[in-house]
Amino acid sequence: MPYTVSDIIEEREVLCITKDDSVLHALSLMNEHDFSQLPVIDEKHRVLGLVTYESVLDALRNFNLRLDELKIRNAITQTYFFRMDDTLSDLLERLKSTNAALIKKPDDTLVGIVTTYDVTEYFRQYAEDLMIVEDIEGMMKDLIRISFD
């Protein structure tokens, strides 16, 4: 049975901004919550894309505006969507070319963001668990050998 996106993410409320918010507000939220991106939604809570540090820098260059003049609508970047039951291998393939993907439920409700950091953390924990099992197995073998010697 393949691993799915649901193995790596817990459903939770996602902090979002609107296309009419200021970039300064978004950067403040990103800094406060230690996020590298935020989903952008419209008035009906449909996801329009992401704003990232890179998209803000691109918007500053392209629109020739000061940071305090820049709106989120100027800095939206496209994103990829996955569902909770999509395979983890598909998500990993997409994360090779982007830093984040948005996760939706079947009713299109946004349930989270998976980043390259999240994936790394998931597999780090998975590897640590395997190493602990390997240590326990080694100790059990040693105890069995000692018992029969």
mmCIF file of N, CA and C in Angstrom:
data_model
loop_
_atom_site.group_PDB
_atom_site.id
_atom_site.type_symbol
_atom_site.label_atom_id
_atom_site.label_comp_id
_atom_site.label_asym_id
_atom_site.label_seq_id
_atom_site.Cartn_x
_atom_site.Cartn_y
_atom_site.Cartn_z
ATOM 1 N N MET A 1 0.848 -1.191 0.000
ATOM 2 C CA MET A 1 0.000 0.000 0.000
ATOM 3 C C MET A 1 0.885 1.242 0.000
ATOM 4 N N PRO A 2 0.708 2.132 -0.958
ATOM 5 C CA PRO A 2 1.579 3.313 -1.034
ATOM 6 C C PRO A 2 1.261 4.320 0.077
ATOM 7 N N TYR A 3 2.292 5.045 0.467
ATOM 8 C CA TYR A 3 2.088 6.130 1.417
ATOM 9 C C TYR A 3 1.309 7.243 0.720
ATOM 10 N N THR A 4 0.478 7.941 1.499
ATOM 11 C CA THR A 4 -0.310 9.041 0.936
ATOM 12 C C THR A 4 0.067 10.350 1.602
ATOM 13 N N VAL A 5 -0.423 11.428 1.021
ATOM 14 C CA VAL A 5 -0.174 12.765 1.560
ATOM 15 C C VAL A 5 -0.668 12.845 3.006
ATOM 16 N N SER A 6 -1.747 12.123 3.331
ATOM 17 C CA SER A 6 -2.287 12.166 4.695
ATOM 18 C C SER A 6 -1.298 11.633 5.730
ATOM 19 N N ASP A 7 -0.302 10.853 5.298
ATOM 20 C CA ASP A 7 0.712 10.350 6.224
ATOM 21 C C ASP A 7 1.652 11.454 6.693
ATOM 22 N N ILE A 8 1.720 12.520 5.934
ATOM 23 C CA ILE A 8 2.716 13.553 6.202
ATOM 24 C C ILE A 8 2.122 14.837 6.778
ATOM 25 N N ILE A 9 0.806 14.973 6.716
ATOM 26 C CA ILE A 9 0.188 16.227 7.131
ATOM 27 C C ILE A 9 -1.020 15.960 8.013
ATOM 28 N N GLU A 10 -1.205 16.836 8.973
ATOM 29 C CA GLU A 10 -2.397 16.807 9.808
ATOM 30 C C GLU A 10 -3.309 17.934 9.358
ATOM 31 N N GLU A 11 -4.604 17.644 9.299
ATOM 32 C CA GLU A 11 -5.560 18.686 8.926
ATOM 33 C C GLU A 11 -5.572 19.758 10.012
ATOM 34 N N ARG A 12 -5.531 21.004 9.577
ATOM 35 C CA ARG A 12 -5.595 22.124 10.516
ATOM 36 C C ARG A 12 -6.022 23.373 9.762
ATOM 37 N N GLU A 13 -6.403 24.377 10.504
ATOM 38 C CA GLU A 13 -6.761 25.635 9.869
ATOM 39 C C GLU A 13 -5.496 26.266 9.293
ATOM 40 N N VAL A 14 -5.622 26.770 8.085
ATOM 41 C CA VAL A 14 -4.469 27.324 7.383
ATOM 42 C C VAL A 14 -4.544 28.847 7.407
ATOM 43 N N LEU A 15 -3.462 29.478 7.803
ATOM 44 C CA LEU A 15 -3.378 30.930 7.792
ATOM 45 C C LEU A 15 -3.290 31.402 6.350
ATOM 46 N N CYS A 16 -4.233 32.258 5.936
ATOM 47 C CA CYS A 16 -4.288 32.742 4.551
ATOM 48 C C CYS A 16 -4.350 34.262 4.531
ATOM 49 N N ILE A 17 -4.081 34.815 3.374
ATOM 50 C CA ILE A 17 -4.236 36.248 3.140
ATOM 51 C C ILE A 17 -5.056 36.428 1.874
ATOM 52 N N THR A 18 -5.481 37.677 1.633
ATOM 53 C CA THR A 18 -6.262 37.968 0.436
ATOM 54 C C THR A 18 -5.415 38.755 -0.549
ATOM 55 N N LYS A 19 -5.878 38.789 -1.782
ATOM 56 C CA LYS A 19 -5.118 39.493 -2.829
ATOM 57 C C LYS A 19 -5.058 40.993 -2.590
ATOM 58 N N ASP A 20 -5.963 41.519 -1.743
ATOM 59 C CA ASP A 20 -5.978 42.958 -1.456
ATOM 60 C C ASP A 20 -5.143 43.347 -0.244
ATOM 61 N N ASP A 21 -4.612 42.357 0.481
ATOM 62 C CA ASP A 21 -3.743 42.656 1.621
ATOM 63 C C ASP A 21 -2.432 43.247 1.124
ATOM 64 N N SER A 22 -1.778 43.953 2.019
ATOM 65 C CA SER A 22 -0.480 44.520 1.649
ATOM 66 C C SER A 22 0.601 43.447 1.783
ATOM 67 N N VAL A 23 1.631 43.598 1.010
ATOM 68 C CA VAL A 23 2.768 42.693 1.085
ATOM 69 C C VAL A 23 3.444 42.824 2.449
ATOM 70 N N LEU A 24 3.470 44.026 2.992
ATOM 71 C CA LEU A 24 4.067 44.209 4.316
ATOM 72 C C LEU A 24 3.337 43.376 5.368
ATOM 73 N N HIS A 25 2.002 43.329 5.278
ATOM 74 C CA HIS A 25 1.214 42.519 6.206
ATOM 75 C C HIS A 25 1.572 41.035 6.044
ATOM 76 N N ALA A 26 1.660 40.572 4.810
ATOM 77 C CA ALA A 26 2.010 39.177 4.548
ATOM 78 C C ALA A 26 3.399 38.858 5.088
ATOM 79 N N LEU A 27 4.359 39.730 4.827
ATOM 80 C CA LEU A 27 5.721 39.492 5.310
ATOM 81 C C LEU A 27 5.762 39.459 6.832
ATOM 82 N N SER A 28 4.970 40.304 7.455
ATOM 83 C CA SER A 28 4.887 40.314 8.911
ATOM 84 C C SER A 28 4.348 38.981 9.438
ATOM 85 N N LEU A 29 3.277 38.484 8.820
ATOM 86 C CA LEU A 29 2.704 37.191 9.213
ATOM 87 C C LEU A 29 3.695 36.056 8.980
ATOM 88 N N MET A 30 4.358 36.086 7.837
ATOM 89 C CA MET A 30 5.327 35.039 7.510
ATOM 90 C C MET A 30 6.465 35.032 8.529
ATOM 91 N N ASN A 31 6.925 36.201 8.895
ATOM 92 C CA ASN A 31 7.996 36.313 9.877
ATOM 93 C C ASN A 31 7.526 35.857 11.258
ATOM 94 N N GLU A 32 6.341 36.298 11.652
ATOM 95 C CA GLU A 32 5.793 35.962 12.965
ATOM 96 C C GLU A 32 5.592 34.457 13.149
ATOM 97 N N HIS A 33 5.143 33.776 12.094
ATOM 98 C CA HIS A 33 4.831 32.352 12.180
ATOM 99 C C HIS A 33 5.928 31.449 11.604
ATOM 100 N N ASP A 34 7.026 32.064 11.157
ATOM 101 C CA ASP A 34 8.143 31.334 10.571
ATOM 102 C C ASP A 34 7.705 30.499 9.362
ATOM 103 N N PHE A 35 6.916 31.135 8.472
ATOM 104 C CA PHE A 35 6.467 30.517 7.230
ATOM 105 C C PHE A 35 7.265 31.105 6.076
ATOM 106 N N SER A 36 7.455 30.317 5.038
ATOM 107 C CA SER A 36 8.134 30.825 3.847
ATOM 108 C C SER A 36 7.141 31.154 2.743
ATOM 109 N N GLN A 37 5.863 30.894 2.982
ATOM 110 C CA GLN A 37 4.815 31.202 2.011
ATOM 111 C C GLN A 37 3.470 31.238 2.719
ATOM 112 N N LEU A 38 2.514 31.896 2.065
ATOM 113 C CA LEU A 38 1.132 31.935 2.558
ATOM 114 C C LEU A 38 0.192 31.749 1.375
ATOM 115 N N PRO A 39 -0.881 30.976 1.570
ATOM 116 C CA PRO A 39 -1.888 30.867 0.513
ATOM 117 C C PRO A 39 -2.652 32.181 0.376
ATOM 118 N N VAL A 40 -3.019 32.487 -0.850
ATOM 119 C CA VAL A 40 -3.822 33.676 -1.140
ATOM 120 C C VAL A 40 -5.215 33.200 -1.537
ATOM 121 N N ILE A 41 -6.230 33.759 -0.883
ATOM 122 C CA ILE A 41 -7.608 33.355 -1.166
ATOM 123 C C ILE A 41 -8.428 34.555 -1.617
ATOM 124 N N ASP A 42 -9.553 34.255 -2.297
ATOM 125 C CA ASP A 42 -10.478 35.326 -2.682
ATOM 126 C C ASP A 42 -11.583 35.422 -1.635
ATOM 127 N N GLU A 43 -12.584 36.258 -1.907
ATOM 128 C CA GLU A 43 -13.664 36.485 -0.944
ATOM 129 C C GLU A 43 -14.527 35.245 -0.698
ATOM 130 N N LYS A 44 -14.482 34.285 -1.611
ATOM 131 C CA LYS A 44 -15.221 33.031 -1.439
ATOM 132 C C LYS A 44 -14.334 31.916 -0.895
ATOM 133 N N HIS A 45 -13.161 32.294 -0.400
ATOM 134 C CA HIS A 45 -12.191 31.368 0.177
ATOM 135 C C HIS A 45 -11.622 30.363 -0.818
ATOM 136 N N ARG A 46 -11.651 30.698 -2.093
ATOM 137 C CA ARG A 46 -11.003 29.875 -3.106
ATOM 138 C C ARG A 46 -9.529 30.279 -3.173
ATOM 139 N N VAL A 47 -8.685 29.294 -3.315
ATOM 140 C CA VAL A 47 -7.245 29.563 -3.345
ATOM 141 C C VAL A 47 -6.844 30.092 -4.714
ATOM 142 N N LEU A 48 -6.145 31.227 -4.705
ATOM 143 C CA LEU A 48 -5.674 31.850 -5.941
ATOM 144 C C LEU A 48 -4.215 31.508 -6.237
ATOM 145 N N GLY A 49 -3.471 31.176 -5.201
ATOM 146 C CA GLY A 49 -2.051 30.876 -5.359
ATOM 147 C C GLY A 49 -1.336 31.070 -4.042
ATOM 148 N N LEU A 50 -0.052 31.311 -4.131
ATOM 149 C CA LEU A 50 0.791 31.521 -2.947
ATOM 150 C C LEU A 50 1.529 32.838 -3.068
ATOM 151 N N VAL A 51 1.865 33.402 -1.931
ATOM 152 C CA VAL A 51 2.835 34.487 -1.910
ATOM 153 C C VAL A 51 4.040 33.945 -1.150
ATOM 154 N N THR A 52 5.218 34.154 -1.711
ATOM 155 C CA THR A 52 6.466 33.672 -1.123
ATOM 156 C C THR A 52 7.452 34.829 -1.059
ATOM 157 N N TYR A 53 8.542 34.634 -0.338
ATOM 158 C CA TYR A 53 9.584 35.667 -0.328
ATOM 159 C C TYR A 53 10.086 35.928 -1.740
ATOM 160 N N GLU A 54 10.237 34.858 -2.507
ATOM 161 C CA GLU A 54 10.731 35.012 -3.878
ATOM 162 C C GLU A 54 9.734 35.771 -4.751
ATOM 163 N N SER A 55 8.440 35.485 -4.586
ATOM 164 C CA SER A 55 7.446 36.179 -5.411
ATOM 165 C C SER A 55 7.366 37.660 -5.048
ATOM 166 N N VAL A 56 7.626 37.984 -3.792
ATOM 167 C CA VAL A 56 7.661 39.398 -3.377
ATOM 168 C C VAL A 56 8.845 40.102 -4.037
ATOM 169 N N LEU A 57 9.998 39.453 -4.023
ATOM 170 C CA LEU A 57 11.171 40.054 -4.675
ATOM 171 C C LEU A 57 10.943 40.230 -6.173
ATOM 172 N N ASP A 58 10.328 39.237 -6.810
ATOM 173 C CA ASP A 58 10.011 39.350 -8.236
ATOM 174 C C ASP A 58 9.060 40.515 -8.488
ATOM 175 N N ALA A 59 8.054 40.660 -7.648
ATOM 176 C CA ALA A 59 7.083 41.746 -7.816
ATOM 177 C C ALA A 59 7.748 43.111 -7.630
ATOM 178 N N LEU A 60 8.648 43.200 -6.672
ATOM 179 C CA LEU A 60 9.364 44.461 -6.470
ATOM 180 C C LEU A 60 10.149 44.844 -7.721
ATOM 181 N N ARG A 61 10.788 43.861 -8.338
ATOM 182 C CA ARG A 61 11.555 44.131 -9.560
ATOM 183 C C ARG A 61 10.632 44.454 -10.738
ATOM 184 N N ASN A 62 9.563 43.667 -10.885
ATOM 185 C CA ASN A 62 8.702 43.803 -12.066
ATOM 186 C C ASN A 62 7.800 45.037 -12.045
ATOM 187 N N PHE A 63 7.315 45.412 -10.866
ATOM 188 C CA PHE A 63 6.364 46.526 -10.798
ATOM 189 C C PHE A 63 7.017 47.848 -10.435
ATOM 190 N N ASN A 64 8.274 47.802 -10.052
ATOM 191 C CA ASN A 64 9.010 49.013 -9.724
ATOM 192 C C ASN A 64 8.262 49.863 -8.693
ATOM 193 N N LEU A 65 7.741 49.196 -7.658
ATOM 194 C CA LEU A 65 7.035 49.873 -6.572
ATOM 195 C C LEU A 65 7.838 49.724 -5.287
ATOM 196 N N ARG A 66 7.542 50.607 -4.337
ATOM 197 C CA ARG A 66 8.140 50.452 -3.016
ATOM 198 C C ARG A 66 7.399 49.328 -2.289
ATOM 199 N N LEU A 67 8.039 48.745 -1.331
ATOM 200 C CA LEU A 67 7.456 47.635 -0.589
ATOM 201 C C LEU A 67 6.121 48.021 0.045
ATOM 202 N N ASP A 68 6.019 49.211 0.572
ATOM 203 C CA ASP A 68 4.769 49.637 1.221
ATOM 204 C C ASP A 68 3.642 49.918 0.217
ATOM 205 N N GLU A 69 3.941 49.965 -1.061
ATOM 206 C CA GLU A 69 2.923 50.169 -2.101
ATOM 207 C C GLU A 69 2.440 48.849 -2.711
ATOM 208 N N LEU A 70 3.176 47.811 -2.493
ATOM 209 C CA LEU A 70 2.915 46.539 -3.142
ATOM 210 C C LEU A 70 1.762 45.789 -2.467
ATOM 211 N N LYS A 71 0.854 45.288 -3.279
ATOM 212 C CA LYS A 71 -0.269 44.473 -2.801
ATOM 213 C C LYS A 71 0.012 43.007 -3.151
ATOM 214 N N ILE A 72 -0.666 42.132 -2.445
ATOM 215 C CA ILE A 72 -0.497 40.697 -2.673
ATOM 216 C C ILE A 72 -0.824 40.324 -4.112
ATOM 217 N N ARG A 73 -1.830 40.959 -4.707
ATOM 218 C CA ARG A 73 -2.215 40.626 -6.094
ATOM 219 C C ARG A 73 -1.040 40.776 -7.056
ATOM 220 N N ASN A 74 -0.057 41.606 -6.678
ATOM 221 C CA ASN A 74 1.127 41.797 -7.513
ATOM 222 C C ASN A 74 2.180 40.709 -7.310
ATOM 223 N N ALA A 75 2.019 39.902 -6.248
ATOM 224 C CA ALA A 75 3.073 38.961 -5.878
ATOM 225 C C ALA A 75 2.594 37.508 -5.803
ATOM 226 N N ILE A 76 1.440 37.228 -6.364
ATOM 227 C CA ILE A 76 0.917 35.854 -6.320
ATOM 228 C C ILE A 76 1.685 34.974 -7.298
ATOM 229 N N THR A 77 2.026 33.807 -6.834
ATOM 230 C CA THR A 77 2.658 32.816 -7.687
ATOM 231 C C THR A 77 1.747 31.586 -7.748
ATOM 232 N N GLN A 78 1.843 30.855 -8.823
ATOM 233 C CA GLN A 78 1.015 29.654 -8.986
ATOM 234 C C GLN A 78 1.478 28.571 -8.020
ATOM 235 N N THR A 79 0.565 27.694 -7.704
ATOM 236 C CA THR A 79 0.889 26.596 -6.796
ATOM 237 C C THR A 79 0.304 25.298 -7.330
ATOM 238 N N TYR A 80 0.712 24.221 -6.718
ATOM 239 C CA TYR A 80 0.202 22.902 -7.072
ATOM 240 C C TYR A 80 -0.673 22.399 -5.935
ATOM 241 N N PHE A 81 -1.720 21.689 -6.304
ATOM 242 C CA PHE A 81 -2.655 21.167 -5.320
ATOM 243 C C PHE A 81 -2.582 19.646 -5.294
ATOM 244 N N PHE A 82 -2.685 19.121 -4.099
ATOM 245 C CA PHE A 82 -2.770 17.686 -3.898
ATOM 246 C C PHE A 82 -3.911 17.415 -2.935
ATOM 247 N N ARG A 83 -4.388 16.199 -2.969
ATOM 248 C CA ARG A 83 -5.445 15.771 -2.053
ATOM 249 C C ARG A 83 -4.820 14.835 -1.011
ATOM 250 N N MET A 84 -5.517 14.658 0.084
ATOM 251 C CA MET A 84 -5.006 13.836 1.180
ATOM 252 C C MET A 84 -4.735 12.398 0.737
ATOM 253 N N ASP A 85 -5.488 11.901 -0.237
ATOM 254 C CA ASP A 85 -5.301 10.502 -0.660
ATOM 255 C C ASP A 85 -4.365 10.347 -1.862
ATOM 256 N N ASP A 86 -3.766 11.437 -2.332
ATOM 257 C CA ASP A 86 -2.758 11.334 -3.389
ATOM 258 C C ASP A 86 -1.514 10.637 -2.830
ATOM 259 N N THR A 87 -0.771 10.001 -3.717
ATOM 260 C CA THR A 87 0.406 9.278 -3.241
ATOM 261 C C THR A 87 1.531 10.243 -2.869
ATOM 262 N N LEU A 88 2.276 9.840 -1.864
ATOM 263 C CA LEU A 88 3.396 10.639 -1.412
ATOM 264 C C LEU A 88 4.469 10.741 -2.490
ATOM 265 N N SER A 89 4.610 9.710 -3.306
ATOM 266 C CA SER A 89 5.621 9.759 -4.372
ATOM 267 C C SER A 89 5.279 10.839 -5.403
ATOM 268 N N ASP A 90 3.992 11.038 -5.699
ATOM 269 C CA ASP A 90 3.601 12.121 -6.618
ATOM 270 C C ASP A 90 3.937 13.484 -6.021
ATOM 271 N N LEU A 91 3.662 13.639 -4.732
ATOM 272 C CA LEU A 91 3.978 14.898 -4.052
ATOM 273 C C LEU A 91 5.483 15.141 -4.060
ATOM 274 N N LEU A 92 6.256 14.114 -3.759
ATOM 275 C CA LEU A 92 7.712 14.259 -3.743
ATOM 276 C C LEU A 92 8.257 14.638 -5.114
ATOM 277 N N GLU A 93 7.677 14.054 -6.147
ATOM 278 C CA GLU A 93 8.097 14.395 -7.515
ATOM 279 C C GLU A 93 7.863 15.881 -7.790
ATOM 280 N N ARG A 94 6.718 16.403 -7.364
ATOM 281 C CA ARG A 94 6.401 17.815 -7.585
ATOM 282 C C ARG A 94 7.294 18.717 -6.742
ATOM 283 N N LEU A 95 7.624 18.296 -5.539
ATOM 284 C CA LEU A 95 8.448 19.129 -4.657
ATOM 285 C C LEU A 95 9.890 19.244 -5.139
ATOM 286 N N LYS A 96 10.258 18.451 -6.137
ATOM 287 C CA LYS A 96 11.589 18.612 -6.742
ATOM 288 C C LYS A 96 11.702 19.969 -7.428
ATOM 289 N N SER A 97 10.582 20.465 -7.947
ATOM 290 C CA SER A 97 10.631 21.703 -8.723
ATOM 291 C C SER A 97 9.992 22.900 -8.015
ATOM 292 N N THR A 98 9.421 22.674 -6.866
ATOM 293 C CA THR A 98 8.794 23.772 -6.121
ATOM 294 C C THR A 98 9.011 23.520 -4.637
ATOM 295 N N ASN A 99 8.873 24.546 -3.829
ATOM 296 C CA ASN A 99 9.142 24.400 -2.396
ATOM 297 C C ASN A 99 7.923 24.029 -1.574
ATOM 298 N N ALA A 100 6.732 24.120 -2.173
ATOM 299 C CA ALA A 100 5.522 23.868 -1.395
ATOM 300 C C ALA A 100 4.372 23.442 -2.297
ATOM 301 N N ALA A 101 3.439 22.717 -1.703
ATOM 302 C CA ALA A 101 2.199 22.335 -2.386
ATOM 303 C C ALA A 101 1.056 22.474 -1.391
ATOM 304 N N LEU A 102 -0.093 22.880 -1.887
ATOM 305 C CA LEU A 102 -1.274 23.029 -1.035
ATOM 306 C C LEU A 102 -2.068 21.732 -1.047
ATOM 307 N N ILE A 103 -2.633 21.409 0.086
ATOM 308 C CA ILE A 103 -3.384 20.165 0.242
ATOM 309 C C ILE A 103 -4.851 20.500 0.474
ATOM 310 N N LYS A 104 -5.720 19.826 -0.323
ATOM 311 C CA LYS A 104 -7.161 20.064 -0.226
ATOM 312 C C LYS A 104 -7.894 18.772 0.103
ATOM 313 N N LYS A 105 -9.058 18.932 0.726
ATOM 314 C CA LYS A 105 -9.978 17.811 0.921
ATOM 315 C C LYS A 105 -10.803 17.670 -0.349
ATOM 316 N N PRO A 106 -11.566 16.581 -0.481
ATOM 317 C CA PRO A 106 -12.398 16.400 -1.681
ATOM 318 C C PRO A 106 -13.379 17.549 -1.935
ATOM 319 N N ASP A 107 -13.802 18.253 -0.873
ATOM 320 C CA ASP A 107 -14.714 19.385 -1.051
ATOM 321 C C ASP A 107 -13.973 20.688 -1.364
ATOM 322 N N ASP A 108 -12.682 20.580 -1.689
ATOM 323 C CA ASP A 108 -11.803 21.710 -2.024
ATOM 324 C C ASP A 108 -11.458 22.614 -0.850
ATOM 325 N N THR A 109 -11.734 22.170 0.363
ATOM 326 C CA THR A 109 -11.321 22.913 1.550
ATOM 327 C C THR A 109 -9.821 22.759 1.719
ATOM 328 N N LEU A 110 -9.152 23.860 1.943
ATOM 329 C CA LEU A 110 -7.711 23.845 2.142
ATOM 330 C C LEU A 110 -7.407 23.299 3.538
ATOM 331 N N VAL A 111 -6.569 22.266 3.627
ATOM 332 C CA VAL A 111 -6.258 21.654 4.922
ATOM 333 C C VAL A 111 -4.797 21.805 5.326
ATOM 334 N N GLY A 112 -3.964 22.282 4.429
ATOM 335 C CA GLY A 112 -2.576 22.458 4.812
ATOM 336 C C GLY A 112 -1.650 22.728 3.652
ATOM 337 N N ILE A 113 -0.406 22.907 4.025
ATOM 338 C CA ILE A 113 0.678 23.115 3.075
ATOM 339 C C ILE A 113 1.754 22.103 3.409
ATOM 340 N N VAL A 114 2.300 21.472 2.400
ATOM 341 C CA VAL A 114 3.459 20.595 2.597
ATOM 342 C C VAL A 114 4.633 21.259 1.895
ATOM 343 N N THR A 115 5.704 21.420 2.648
ATOM 344 C CA THR A 115 6.914 22.033 2.109
ATOM 345 C C THR A 115 8.032 20.999 2.066
ATOM 346 N N THR A 116 9.108 21.357 1.424
ATOM 347 C CA THR A 116 10.265 20.473 1.398
ATOM 348 C C THR A 116 10.782 20.245 2.820
ATOM 349 N N TYR A 117 10.657 21.242 3.678
ATOM 350 C CA TYR A 117 11.057 21.090 5.081
ATOM 351 C C TYR A 117 10.203 20.014 5.764
ATOM 352 N N ASP A 118 8.878 20.063 5.543
ATOM 353 C CA ASP A 118 7.978 19.079 6.153
ATOM 354 C C ASP A 118 8.339 17.660 5.735
ATOM 355 N N VAL A 119 8.629 17.484 4.465
ATOM 356 C CA VAL A 119 8.989 16.163 3.947
ATOM 357 C C VAL A 119 10.302 15.685 4.561
ATOM 358 N N THR A 120 11.275 16.569 4.634
ATOM 359 C CA THR A 120 12.554 16.229 5.242
ATOM 360 C C THR A 120 12.362 15.830 6.697
ATOM 361 N N GLU A 121 11.559 16.585 7.416
ATOM 362 C CA GLU A 121 11.302 16.299 8.827
ATOM 363 C C GLU A 121 10.587 14.950 8.997
ATOM 364 N N TYR A 122 9.637 14.663 8.124
ATOM 365 C CA TYR A 122 8.913 13.394 8.165
ATOM 366 C C TYR A 122 9.870 12.215 7.982
ATOM 367 N N PHE A 123 10.707 12.287 6.970
ATOM 368 C CA PHE A 123 11.628 11.186 6.706
ATOM 369 C C PHE A 123 12.760 11.115 7.726
ATOM 370 N N ARG A 124 13.141 12.244 8.305
ATOM 371 C CA ARG A 124 14.133 12.219 9.390
ATOM 372 C C ARG A 124 13.572 11.438 10.570
ATOM 373 N N GLN A 125 12.330 11.742 10.953
ATOM 374 C CA GLN A 125 11.692 11.039 12.067
ATOM 375 C C GLN A 125 11.527 9.553 11.748
ATOM 376 N N TYR A 126 11.123 9.269 10.519
ATOM 377 C CA TYR A 126 10.952 7.878 10.078
ATOM 378 C C TYR A 126 12.286 7.127 10.182
ATOM 379 N N ALA A 127 13.354 7.766 9.746
ATOM 380 C CA ALA A 127 14.683 7.140 9.801
ATOM 381 C C ALA A 127 15.127 6.947 11.250
ATOM 382 N N GLU A 128 14.868 7.926 12.112
ATOM 383 C CA GLU A 128 15.226 7.786 13.523
ATOM 384 C C GLU A 128 14.497 6.599 14.145
ATOM 385 N N ASP A 129 13.216 6.453 13.828
ATOM 386 C CA ASP A 129 12.442 5.324 14.345
ATOM 387 C C ASP A 129 13.043 4.003 13.888
ATOM 388 N N LEU A 130 13.434 3.929 12.613
ATOM 389 C CA LEU A 130 14.055 2.699 12.100
ATOM 390 C C LEU A 130 15.386 2.411 12.795
ATOM 391 N N MET A 131 16.150 3.463 13.082
ATOM 392 C CA MET A 131 17.428 3.270 13.767
ATOM 393 C C MET A 131 17.210 2.752 15.185
ATOM 394 N N ILE A 132 16.181 3.227 15.862
ATOM 395 C CA ILE A 132 15.869 2.741 17.210
ATOM 396 C C ILE A 132 15.485 1.265 17.150
ATOM 397 N N VAL A 133 14.654 0.898 16.176
ATOM 398 C CA VAL A 133 14.270 -0.510 16.013
ATOM 399 C C VAL A 133 15.506 -1.358 15.751
ATOM 400 N N GLU A 134 16.408 -0.864 14.922
ATOM 401 C CA GLU A 134 17.641 -1.599 14.626
ATOM 402 C C GLU A 134 18.483 -1.782 15.890
ATOM 403 N N ASP A 135 18.565 -0.736 16.729
ATOM 404 C CA ASP A 135 19.303 -0.843 17.992
ATOM 405 C C ASP A 135 18.668 -1.888 18.911
ATOM 406 N N ILE A 136 17.346 -1.875 19.015
ATOM 407 C CA ILE A 136 16.647 -2.848 19.855
ATOM 408 C C ILE A 136 16.876 -4.267 19.337
ATOM 409 N N GLU A 137 16.795 -4.421 18.026
ATOM 410 C CA GLU A 137 17.028 -5.732 17.414
ATOM 411 C C GLU A 137 18.442 -6.224 17.715
ATOM 412 N N GLY A 138 19.426 -5.341 17.624
ATOM 413 C CA GLY A 138 20.813 -5.714 17.924
ATOM 414 C C GLY A 138 20.980 -6.127 19.374
ATOM 415 N N MET A 139 20.354 -5.398 20.297
ATOM 416 C CA MET A 139 20.436 -5.755 21.713
ATOM 417 C C MET A 139 19.766 -7.107 21.979
ATOM 418 N N MET A 140 18.623 -7.348 21.337
ATOM 419 C CA MET A 140 17.920 -8.627 21.506
ATOM 420 C C MET A 140 18.802 -9.779 21.010
ATOM 421 N N LYS A 141 19.448 -9.606 19.854
ATOM 422 C CA LYS A 141 20.341 -10.642 19.332
ATOM 423 C C LYS A 141 21.483 -10.912 20.310
ATOM 424 N N ASP A 142 22.055 -9.821 20.851
ATOM 425 C CA ASP A 142 23.142 -9.975 21.823
ATOM 426 C C ASP A 142 22.670 -10.724 23.056
ATOM 427 N N LEU A 143 21.499 -10.398 23.566
ATOM 428 C CA LEU A 143 20.960 -11.076 24.746
ATOM 429 C C LEU A 143 20.696 -12.557 24.469
ATOM 430 N N ILE A 144 20.188 -12.851 23.270
ATOM 431 C CA ILE A 144 19.934 -14.253 22.901
ATOM 432 C C ILE A 144 21.250 -15.012 22.807
ATOM 433 N N ARG A 145 22.283 -14.402 22.193
ATOM 434 C CA ARG A 145 23.596 -15.049 22.090
ATOM 435 C C ARG A 145 24.176 -15.315 23.469
ATOM 436 N N ILE A 146 24.063 -14.325 24.345
ATOM 437 C CA ILE A 146 24.603 -14.473 25.710
ATOM 438 C C ILE A 146 23.872 -15.595 26.444
ATOM 439 N N SER A 147 22.558 -15.681 26.242
ATOM 440 C CA SER A 147 21.757 -16.696 26.919
ATOM 441 C C SER A 147 22.138 -18.102 26.490
ATOM 442 N N PHE A 148 22.545 -18.280 25.251
ATOM 443 C CA PHE A 148 22.863 -19.606 24.742
ATOM 444 C C PHE A 148 24.344 -19.937 24.806
ATOM 445 N N ASP A 149 25.165 -19.014 25.235
ATOM 446 C CA ASP A 149 26.612 -19.306 25.346
ATOM 447 C C ASP A 149 26.978 -19.942 26.630
#
